[in-house]
Coordinates of C-alpha atoms in Angstrom, one line a residue:
X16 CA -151.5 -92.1 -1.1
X17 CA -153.8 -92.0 -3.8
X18 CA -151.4 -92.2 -6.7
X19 CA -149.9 -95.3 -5.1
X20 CA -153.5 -97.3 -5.1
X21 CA -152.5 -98.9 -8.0
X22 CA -149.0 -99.9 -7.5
X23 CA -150.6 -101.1 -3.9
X24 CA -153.4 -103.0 -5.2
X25 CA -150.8 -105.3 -7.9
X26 CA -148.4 -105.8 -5.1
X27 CA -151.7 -106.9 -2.7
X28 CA -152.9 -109.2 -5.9
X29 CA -149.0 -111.0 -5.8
X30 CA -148.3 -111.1 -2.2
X31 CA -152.1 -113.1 -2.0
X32 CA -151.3 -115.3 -4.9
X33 CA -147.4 -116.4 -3.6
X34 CA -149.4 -116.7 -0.2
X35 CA -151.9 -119.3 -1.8
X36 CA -148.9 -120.7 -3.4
X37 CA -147.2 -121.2 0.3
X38 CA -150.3 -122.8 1.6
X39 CA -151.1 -125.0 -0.8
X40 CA -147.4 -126.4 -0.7
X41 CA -147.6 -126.7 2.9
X42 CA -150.8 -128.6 2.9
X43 CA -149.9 -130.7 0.0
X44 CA -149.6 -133.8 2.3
X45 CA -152.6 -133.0 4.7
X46 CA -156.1 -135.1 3.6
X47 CA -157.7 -132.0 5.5
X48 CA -155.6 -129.1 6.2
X49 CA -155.3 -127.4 9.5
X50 CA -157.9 -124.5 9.5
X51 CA -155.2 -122.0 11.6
X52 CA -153.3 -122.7 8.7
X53 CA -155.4 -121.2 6.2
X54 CA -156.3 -118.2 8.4
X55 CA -152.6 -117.5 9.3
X56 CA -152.1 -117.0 5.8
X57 CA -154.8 -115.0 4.5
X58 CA -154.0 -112.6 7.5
X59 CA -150.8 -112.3 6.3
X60 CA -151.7 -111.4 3.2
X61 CA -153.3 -108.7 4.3
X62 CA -151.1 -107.7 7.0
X63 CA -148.3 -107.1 4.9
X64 CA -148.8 -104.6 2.6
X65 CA -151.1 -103.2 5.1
X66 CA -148.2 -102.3 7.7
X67 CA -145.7 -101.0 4.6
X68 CA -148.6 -98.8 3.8
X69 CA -148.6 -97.9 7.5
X70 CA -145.3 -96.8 7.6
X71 CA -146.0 -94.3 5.1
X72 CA -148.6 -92.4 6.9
X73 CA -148.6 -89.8 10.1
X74 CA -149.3 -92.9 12.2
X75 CA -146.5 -95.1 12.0
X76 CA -144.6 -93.6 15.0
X77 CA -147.6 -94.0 17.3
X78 CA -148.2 -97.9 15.5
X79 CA -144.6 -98.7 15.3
X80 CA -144.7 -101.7 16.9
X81 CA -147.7 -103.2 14.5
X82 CA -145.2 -102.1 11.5
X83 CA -142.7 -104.2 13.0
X84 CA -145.0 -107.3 13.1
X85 CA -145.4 -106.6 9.3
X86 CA -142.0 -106.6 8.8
X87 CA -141.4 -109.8 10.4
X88 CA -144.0 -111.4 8.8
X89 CA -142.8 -109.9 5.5
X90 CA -139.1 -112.5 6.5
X91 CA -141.0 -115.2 7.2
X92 CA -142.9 -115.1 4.1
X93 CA -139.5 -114.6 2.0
X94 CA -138.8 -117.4 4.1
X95 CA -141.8 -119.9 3.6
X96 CA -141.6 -119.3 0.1
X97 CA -137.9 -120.6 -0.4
X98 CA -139.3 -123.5 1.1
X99 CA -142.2 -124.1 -0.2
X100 CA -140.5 -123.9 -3.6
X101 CA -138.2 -126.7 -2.4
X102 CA -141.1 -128.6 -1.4
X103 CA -142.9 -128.3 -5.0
X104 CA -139.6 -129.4 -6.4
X105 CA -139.5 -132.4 -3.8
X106 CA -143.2 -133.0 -5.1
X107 CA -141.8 -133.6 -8.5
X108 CA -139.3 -136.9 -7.2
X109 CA -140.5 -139.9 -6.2
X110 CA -140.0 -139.2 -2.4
X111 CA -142.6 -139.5 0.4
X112 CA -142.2 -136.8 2.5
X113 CA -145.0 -134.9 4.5
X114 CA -145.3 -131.8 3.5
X115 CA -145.4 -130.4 7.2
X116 CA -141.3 -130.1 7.3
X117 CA -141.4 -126.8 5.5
X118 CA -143.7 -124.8 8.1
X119 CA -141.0 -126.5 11.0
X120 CA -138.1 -125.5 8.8
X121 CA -139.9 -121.5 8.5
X122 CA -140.3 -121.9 12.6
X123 CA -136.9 -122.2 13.1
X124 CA -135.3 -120.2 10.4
X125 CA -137.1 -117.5 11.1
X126 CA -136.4 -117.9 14.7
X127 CA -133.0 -118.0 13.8
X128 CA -132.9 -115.1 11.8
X129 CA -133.8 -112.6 14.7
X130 CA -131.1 -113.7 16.8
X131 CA -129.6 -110.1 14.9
X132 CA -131.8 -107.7 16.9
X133 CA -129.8 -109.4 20.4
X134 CA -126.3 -109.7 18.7
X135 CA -126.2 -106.4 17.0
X136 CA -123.8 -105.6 13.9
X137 CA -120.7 -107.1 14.2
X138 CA -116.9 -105.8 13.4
X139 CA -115.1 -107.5 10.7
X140 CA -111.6 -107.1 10.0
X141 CA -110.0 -106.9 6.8
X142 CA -106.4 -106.6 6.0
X143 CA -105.6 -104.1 2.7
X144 CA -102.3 -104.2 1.0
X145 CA -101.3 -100.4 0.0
X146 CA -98.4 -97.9 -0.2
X147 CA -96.0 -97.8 2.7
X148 CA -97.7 -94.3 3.9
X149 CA -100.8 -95.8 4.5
X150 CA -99.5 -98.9 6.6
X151 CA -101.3 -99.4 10.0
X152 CA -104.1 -96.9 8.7
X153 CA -107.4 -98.2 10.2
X154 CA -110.5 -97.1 8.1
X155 CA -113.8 -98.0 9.4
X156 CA -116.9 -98.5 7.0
X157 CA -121.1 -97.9 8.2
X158 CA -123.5 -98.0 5.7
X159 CA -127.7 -99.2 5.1
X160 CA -127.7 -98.4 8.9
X161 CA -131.5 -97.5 7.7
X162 CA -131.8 -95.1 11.3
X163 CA -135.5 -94.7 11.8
X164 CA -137.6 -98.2 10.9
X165 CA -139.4 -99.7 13.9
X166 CA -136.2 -101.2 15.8
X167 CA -133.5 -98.9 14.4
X168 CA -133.5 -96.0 17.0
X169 CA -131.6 -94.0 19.1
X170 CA -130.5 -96.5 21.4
X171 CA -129.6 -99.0 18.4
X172 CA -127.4 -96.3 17.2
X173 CA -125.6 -95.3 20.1
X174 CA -124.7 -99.1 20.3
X175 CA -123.5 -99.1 16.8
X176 CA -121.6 -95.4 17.7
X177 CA -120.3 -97.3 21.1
X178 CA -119.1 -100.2 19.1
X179 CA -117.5 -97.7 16.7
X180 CA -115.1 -96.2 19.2
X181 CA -114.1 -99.1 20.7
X182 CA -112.2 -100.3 17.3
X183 CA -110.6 -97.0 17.4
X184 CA -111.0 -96.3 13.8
X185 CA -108.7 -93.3 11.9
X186 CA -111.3 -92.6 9.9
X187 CA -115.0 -93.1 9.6
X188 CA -117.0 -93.4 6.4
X189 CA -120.9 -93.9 6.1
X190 CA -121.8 -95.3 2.1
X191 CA -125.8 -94.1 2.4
X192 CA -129.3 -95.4 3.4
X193 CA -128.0 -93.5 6.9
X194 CA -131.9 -93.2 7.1
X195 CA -135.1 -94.4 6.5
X196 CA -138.2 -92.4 7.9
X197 CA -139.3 -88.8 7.8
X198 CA -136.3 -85.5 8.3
X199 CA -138.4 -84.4 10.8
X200 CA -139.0 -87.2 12.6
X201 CA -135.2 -89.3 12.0
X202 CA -132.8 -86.2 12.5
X203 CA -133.0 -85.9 16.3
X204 CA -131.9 -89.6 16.5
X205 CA -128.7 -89.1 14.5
X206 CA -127.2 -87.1 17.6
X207 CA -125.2 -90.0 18.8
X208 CA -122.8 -89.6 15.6
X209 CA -121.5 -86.7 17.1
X210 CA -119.3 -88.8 19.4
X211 CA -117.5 -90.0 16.5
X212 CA -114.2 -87.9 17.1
X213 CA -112.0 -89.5 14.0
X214 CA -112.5 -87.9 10.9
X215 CA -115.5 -88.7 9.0
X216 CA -117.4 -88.7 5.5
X217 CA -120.4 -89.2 4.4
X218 CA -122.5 -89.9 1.1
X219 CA -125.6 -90.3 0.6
X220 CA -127.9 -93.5 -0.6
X221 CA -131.3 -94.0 -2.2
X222 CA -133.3 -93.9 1.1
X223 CA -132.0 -90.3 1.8
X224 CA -134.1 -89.4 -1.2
X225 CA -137.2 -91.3 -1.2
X226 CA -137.6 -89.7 2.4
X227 CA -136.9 -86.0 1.6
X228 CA -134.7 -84.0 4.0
X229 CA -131.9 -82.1 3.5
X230 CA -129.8 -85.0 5.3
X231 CA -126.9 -83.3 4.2
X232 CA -126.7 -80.2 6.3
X233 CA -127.7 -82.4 9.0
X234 CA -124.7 -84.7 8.4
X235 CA -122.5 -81.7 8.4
X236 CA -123.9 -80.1 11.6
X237 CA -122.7 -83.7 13.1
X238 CA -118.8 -83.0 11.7
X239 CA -119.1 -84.8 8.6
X240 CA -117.3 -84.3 5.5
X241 CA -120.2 -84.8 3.0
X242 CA -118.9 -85.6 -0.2
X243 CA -120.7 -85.2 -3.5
X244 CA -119.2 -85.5 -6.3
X245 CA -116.1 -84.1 -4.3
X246 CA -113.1 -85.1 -2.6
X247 CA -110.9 -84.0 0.9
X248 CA -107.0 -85.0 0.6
X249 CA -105.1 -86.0 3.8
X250 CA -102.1 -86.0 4.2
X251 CA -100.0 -89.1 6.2
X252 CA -96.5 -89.5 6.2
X253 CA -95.7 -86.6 3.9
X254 CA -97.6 -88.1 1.5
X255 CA -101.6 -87.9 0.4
X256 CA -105.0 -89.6 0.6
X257 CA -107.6 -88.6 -1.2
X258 CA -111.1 -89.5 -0.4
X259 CA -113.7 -89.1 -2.9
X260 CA -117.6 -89.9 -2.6
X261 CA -120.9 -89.1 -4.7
X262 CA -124.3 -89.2 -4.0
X263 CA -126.4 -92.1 -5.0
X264 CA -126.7 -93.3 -9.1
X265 CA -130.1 -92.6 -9.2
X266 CA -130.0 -89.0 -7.4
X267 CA -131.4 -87.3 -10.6
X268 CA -134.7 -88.8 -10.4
X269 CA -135.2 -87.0 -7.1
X270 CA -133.2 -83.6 -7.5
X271 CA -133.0 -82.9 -11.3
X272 CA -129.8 -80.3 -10.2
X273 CA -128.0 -83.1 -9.1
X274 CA -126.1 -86.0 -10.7
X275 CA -123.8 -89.2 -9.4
X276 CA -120.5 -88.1 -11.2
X277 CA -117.4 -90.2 -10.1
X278 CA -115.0 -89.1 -12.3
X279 CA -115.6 -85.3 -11.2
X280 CA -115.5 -86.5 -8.0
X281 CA -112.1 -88.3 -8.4
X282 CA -110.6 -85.4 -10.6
X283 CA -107.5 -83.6 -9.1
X284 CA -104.4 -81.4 -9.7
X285 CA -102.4 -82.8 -7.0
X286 CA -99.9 -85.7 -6.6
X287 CA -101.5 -88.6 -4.2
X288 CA -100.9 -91.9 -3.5
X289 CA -103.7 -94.1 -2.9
X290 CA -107.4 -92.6 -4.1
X291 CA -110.7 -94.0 -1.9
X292 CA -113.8 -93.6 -3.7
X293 CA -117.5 -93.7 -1.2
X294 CA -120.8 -94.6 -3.5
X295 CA -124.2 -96.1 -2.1
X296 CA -124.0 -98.8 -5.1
X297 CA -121.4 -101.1 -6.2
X298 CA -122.3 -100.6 -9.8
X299 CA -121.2 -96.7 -9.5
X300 CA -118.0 -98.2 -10.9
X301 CA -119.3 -98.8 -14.3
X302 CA -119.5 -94.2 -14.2
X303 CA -115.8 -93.8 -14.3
X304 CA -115.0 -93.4 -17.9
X305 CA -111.6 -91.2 -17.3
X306 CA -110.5 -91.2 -13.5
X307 CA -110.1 -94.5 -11.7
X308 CA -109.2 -95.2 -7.8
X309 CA -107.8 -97.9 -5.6
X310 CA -110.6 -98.7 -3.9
X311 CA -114.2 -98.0 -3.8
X312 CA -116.1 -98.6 -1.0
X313 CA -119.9 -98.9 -1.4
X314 CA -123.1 -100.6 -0.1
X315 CA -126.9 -101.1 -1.1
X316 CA -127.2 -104.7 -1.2
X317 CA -127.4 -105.9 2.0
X318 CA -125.8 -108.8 1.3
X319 CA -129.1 -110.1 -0.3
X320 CA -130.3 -110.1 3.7
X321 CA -132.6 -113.1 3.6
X322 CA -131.4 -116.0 1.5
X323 CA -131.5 -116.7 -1.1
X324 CA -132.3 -112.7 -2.7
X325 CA -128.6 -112.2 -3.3
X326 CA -128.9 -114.1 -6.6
X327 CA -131.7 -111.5 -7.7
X328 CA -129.2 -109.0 -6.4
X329 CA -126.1 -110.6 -8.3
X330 CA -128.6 -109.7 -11.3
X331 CA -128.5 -105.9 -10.5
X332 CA -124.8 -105.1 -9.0
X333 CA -121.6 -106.3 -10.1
X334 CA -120.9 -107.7 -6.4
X335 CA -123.5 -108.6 -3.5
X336 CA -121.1 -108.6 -0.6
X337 CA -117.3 -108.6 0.0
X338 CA -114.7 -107.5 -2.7
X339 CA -114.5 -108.1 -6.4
X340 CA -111.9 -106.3 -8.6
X341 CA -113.2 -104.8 -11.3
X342 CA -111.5 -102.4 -14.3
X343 CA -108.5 -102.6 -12.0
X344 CA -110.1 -101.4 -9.0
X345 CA -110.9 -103.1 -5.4
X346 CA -114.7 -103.2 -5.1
X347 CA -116.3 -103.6 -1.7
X348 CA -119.4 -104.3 -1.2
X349 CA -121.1 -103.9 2.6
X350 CA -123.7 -106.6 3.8
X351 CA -125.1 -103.6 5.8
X352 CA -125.1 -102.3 9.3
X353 CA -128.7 -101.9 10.0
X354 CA -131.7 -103.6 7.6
X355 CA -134.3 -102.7 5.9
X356 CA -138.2 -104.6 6.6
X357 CA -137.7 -107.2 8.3
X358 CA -135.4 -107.2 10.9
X359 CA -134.1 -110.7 9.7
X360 CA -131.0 -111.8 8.5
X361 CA -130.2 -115.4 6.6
X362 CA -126.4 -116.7 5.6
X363 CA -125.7 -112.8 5.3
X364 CA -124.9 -110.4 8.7
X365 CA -125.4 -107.1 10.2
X366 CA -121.6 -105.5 9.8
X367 CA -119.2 -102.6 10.9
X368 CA -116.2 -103.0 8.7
X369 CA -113.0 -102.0 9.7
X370 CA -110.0 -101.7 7.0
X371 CA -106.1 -101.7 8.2
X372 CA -103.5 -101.5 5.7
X373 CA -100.8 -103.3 5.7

């Protein structure tokens, strides 16, 4: 903890200025502004980075539920600053507004924004054009499920597992960020992927990582293929598939014998007709300097999660959500089927992804 003072203390100093920023925005039409106001605010403040500093220590299982006040808090700052920069540019114009809309617009929002803890991750359907062999092929896609903050459980999964097998998938592939709290603590709650009977794969993500664990022996106790920098071939209709994956980009930072290394991954003597590639980040398709494949599917972004971050995202991947071609191949991005912080979504969803080819 103590090498992360620092880092702690600038972060602290930020959130507590963009906080003053927020209140002085929302007041800016208020002769004498409301007192709960204020002390809302500089609770917050503290509140904050106090519960993400909680949920690195032994007590966040036992004060999970004031972590998860954090993280909402956390979304409805994100929130409340959006608007509070409208309102500063509204302050600019000629216009007389009170400046009181923005805290009802955060209200609602961020009311709004739960609703994805009652719906739960939905299943989209998109139609692929391939090669004849692969026609009716249904390939289902999981990734940031983030198993292990406050609201991401057991039961949460085995609702994500159940909704799994009732789009009767082919195949089954996780892109990462499976997890997101201690090995010891997270692997018991993975047991519901075991009911996944269709063939599955698995890579890993940043998160995996930052928490420790050897996730993938877990992964392959639960009937995973684990791919890193590797590839299974199946064969359909006398004719091949090959399915290639790597661990996260920035794997090396963590485990120095270890590297993200898609063209090894993609490398093969044999004939096949359509090549799938699994990375955490969209921007692993910049790494193939030899090999290329049809389709990469990948994750990591989130979608952006809370409008508007997907423009700071657009900044670090090639695509935030959806597919983009790029050098020839069919990028997908996945908005995400868990979250991570707050358990908030804005203009982006909570998503099982299921591919047919036709």
């Amino acid at each position: 903890m103590r090498r992360l003072a620092i880092p702690l203390i600038i972060i602290t100093t930020i959130i507590t200025l963009l906080n003053w920023f927020i209140y002085s925005m929302a007041t800016l039409s208020y002769s004498t502004p409301p007192m709960w106001l204020g002390v809302t605010i500089a609770v917050g403040a503290v509140f904050m980075p106090g519960s993400l500093m909680l949920s690195m220590t032994s007590l966040r299982e036992r004060l999970r539920y004031v972590i998860l006040a954090g993280y909402i808090w956390m979304g409805v700052f994100f929130i409340a600053f959006f608007f509070a920069f409208i309102q500063m540019m509204i302050s600019l114009l000629p216009l007389e507004i009170h400046s009181s809309w923005m805290l009802w617009a955060t209200l609602v929002i961020s009311i709004w924004s739960l609703r994805i803890n009652i719906l739960g991750p939905q299943i989209v359907n998109h139609k692929l054009k391939g090669p004849d062999f692969l026609r009716g092929l249904r390939v289902l896609q999981i990734s940031d499920l983030h198993v292990g903050m406050p609201n991401l459980r057991q039961t949460w999964l085995q609702t994500v597992v159940d909704r799994i097998k009732t789009a009767a998938p082919d195949l089954v592939m996780i892109t990462g960020d499976l997890v997101d709290a201690p090995f010891d603590e997270t692997s018991p709650l993975l047991d519901p992927l075991s009911q996944i009977t269709a063939p599955k794969f698995y890579v890993t993500g940043n998160h995996e990582y930052i928490r420790g664990g050897d996730w993938e022996a877990r992964l392959h106790n639960l009937g995973f293929h684990v791919l890193h920098n590797s590839h299974e071939v199946i064969e359909r209709n006398s004719e091949k598939l090959l399915i290639a994956g790597v661990p996260d980009q920035r794997v090396n930072g963590f485990r120095t014998n270890l590297e993200s290394n898609p063209d090894k991954a993609l490398k093969t003597s044999e004939n096949v007709g359509y090549k799938i590639l699994l990375a955490h980040e969209p921007s692993s398709v910049f790494d193939l300097t030899v090999e290329k494949c049809d389709l990469l599917l990948s994750g990591h972004t989130h979608g952006g999660q809370i409008f508007p971050f997907g423009i700071f995202v657009r900044m670090q991947q090639p695509v935030v959500s959806g597919f983009k071609k790029i050098n020839g191949i069919n990028v997908f991005a996945h908005q995400g089927t868990g979250f991570w912080g707050p358990p908030m979504r804005w203009f982006t969803r909570c998503e099982i992804v299921v591919f047919e080819f036709i």
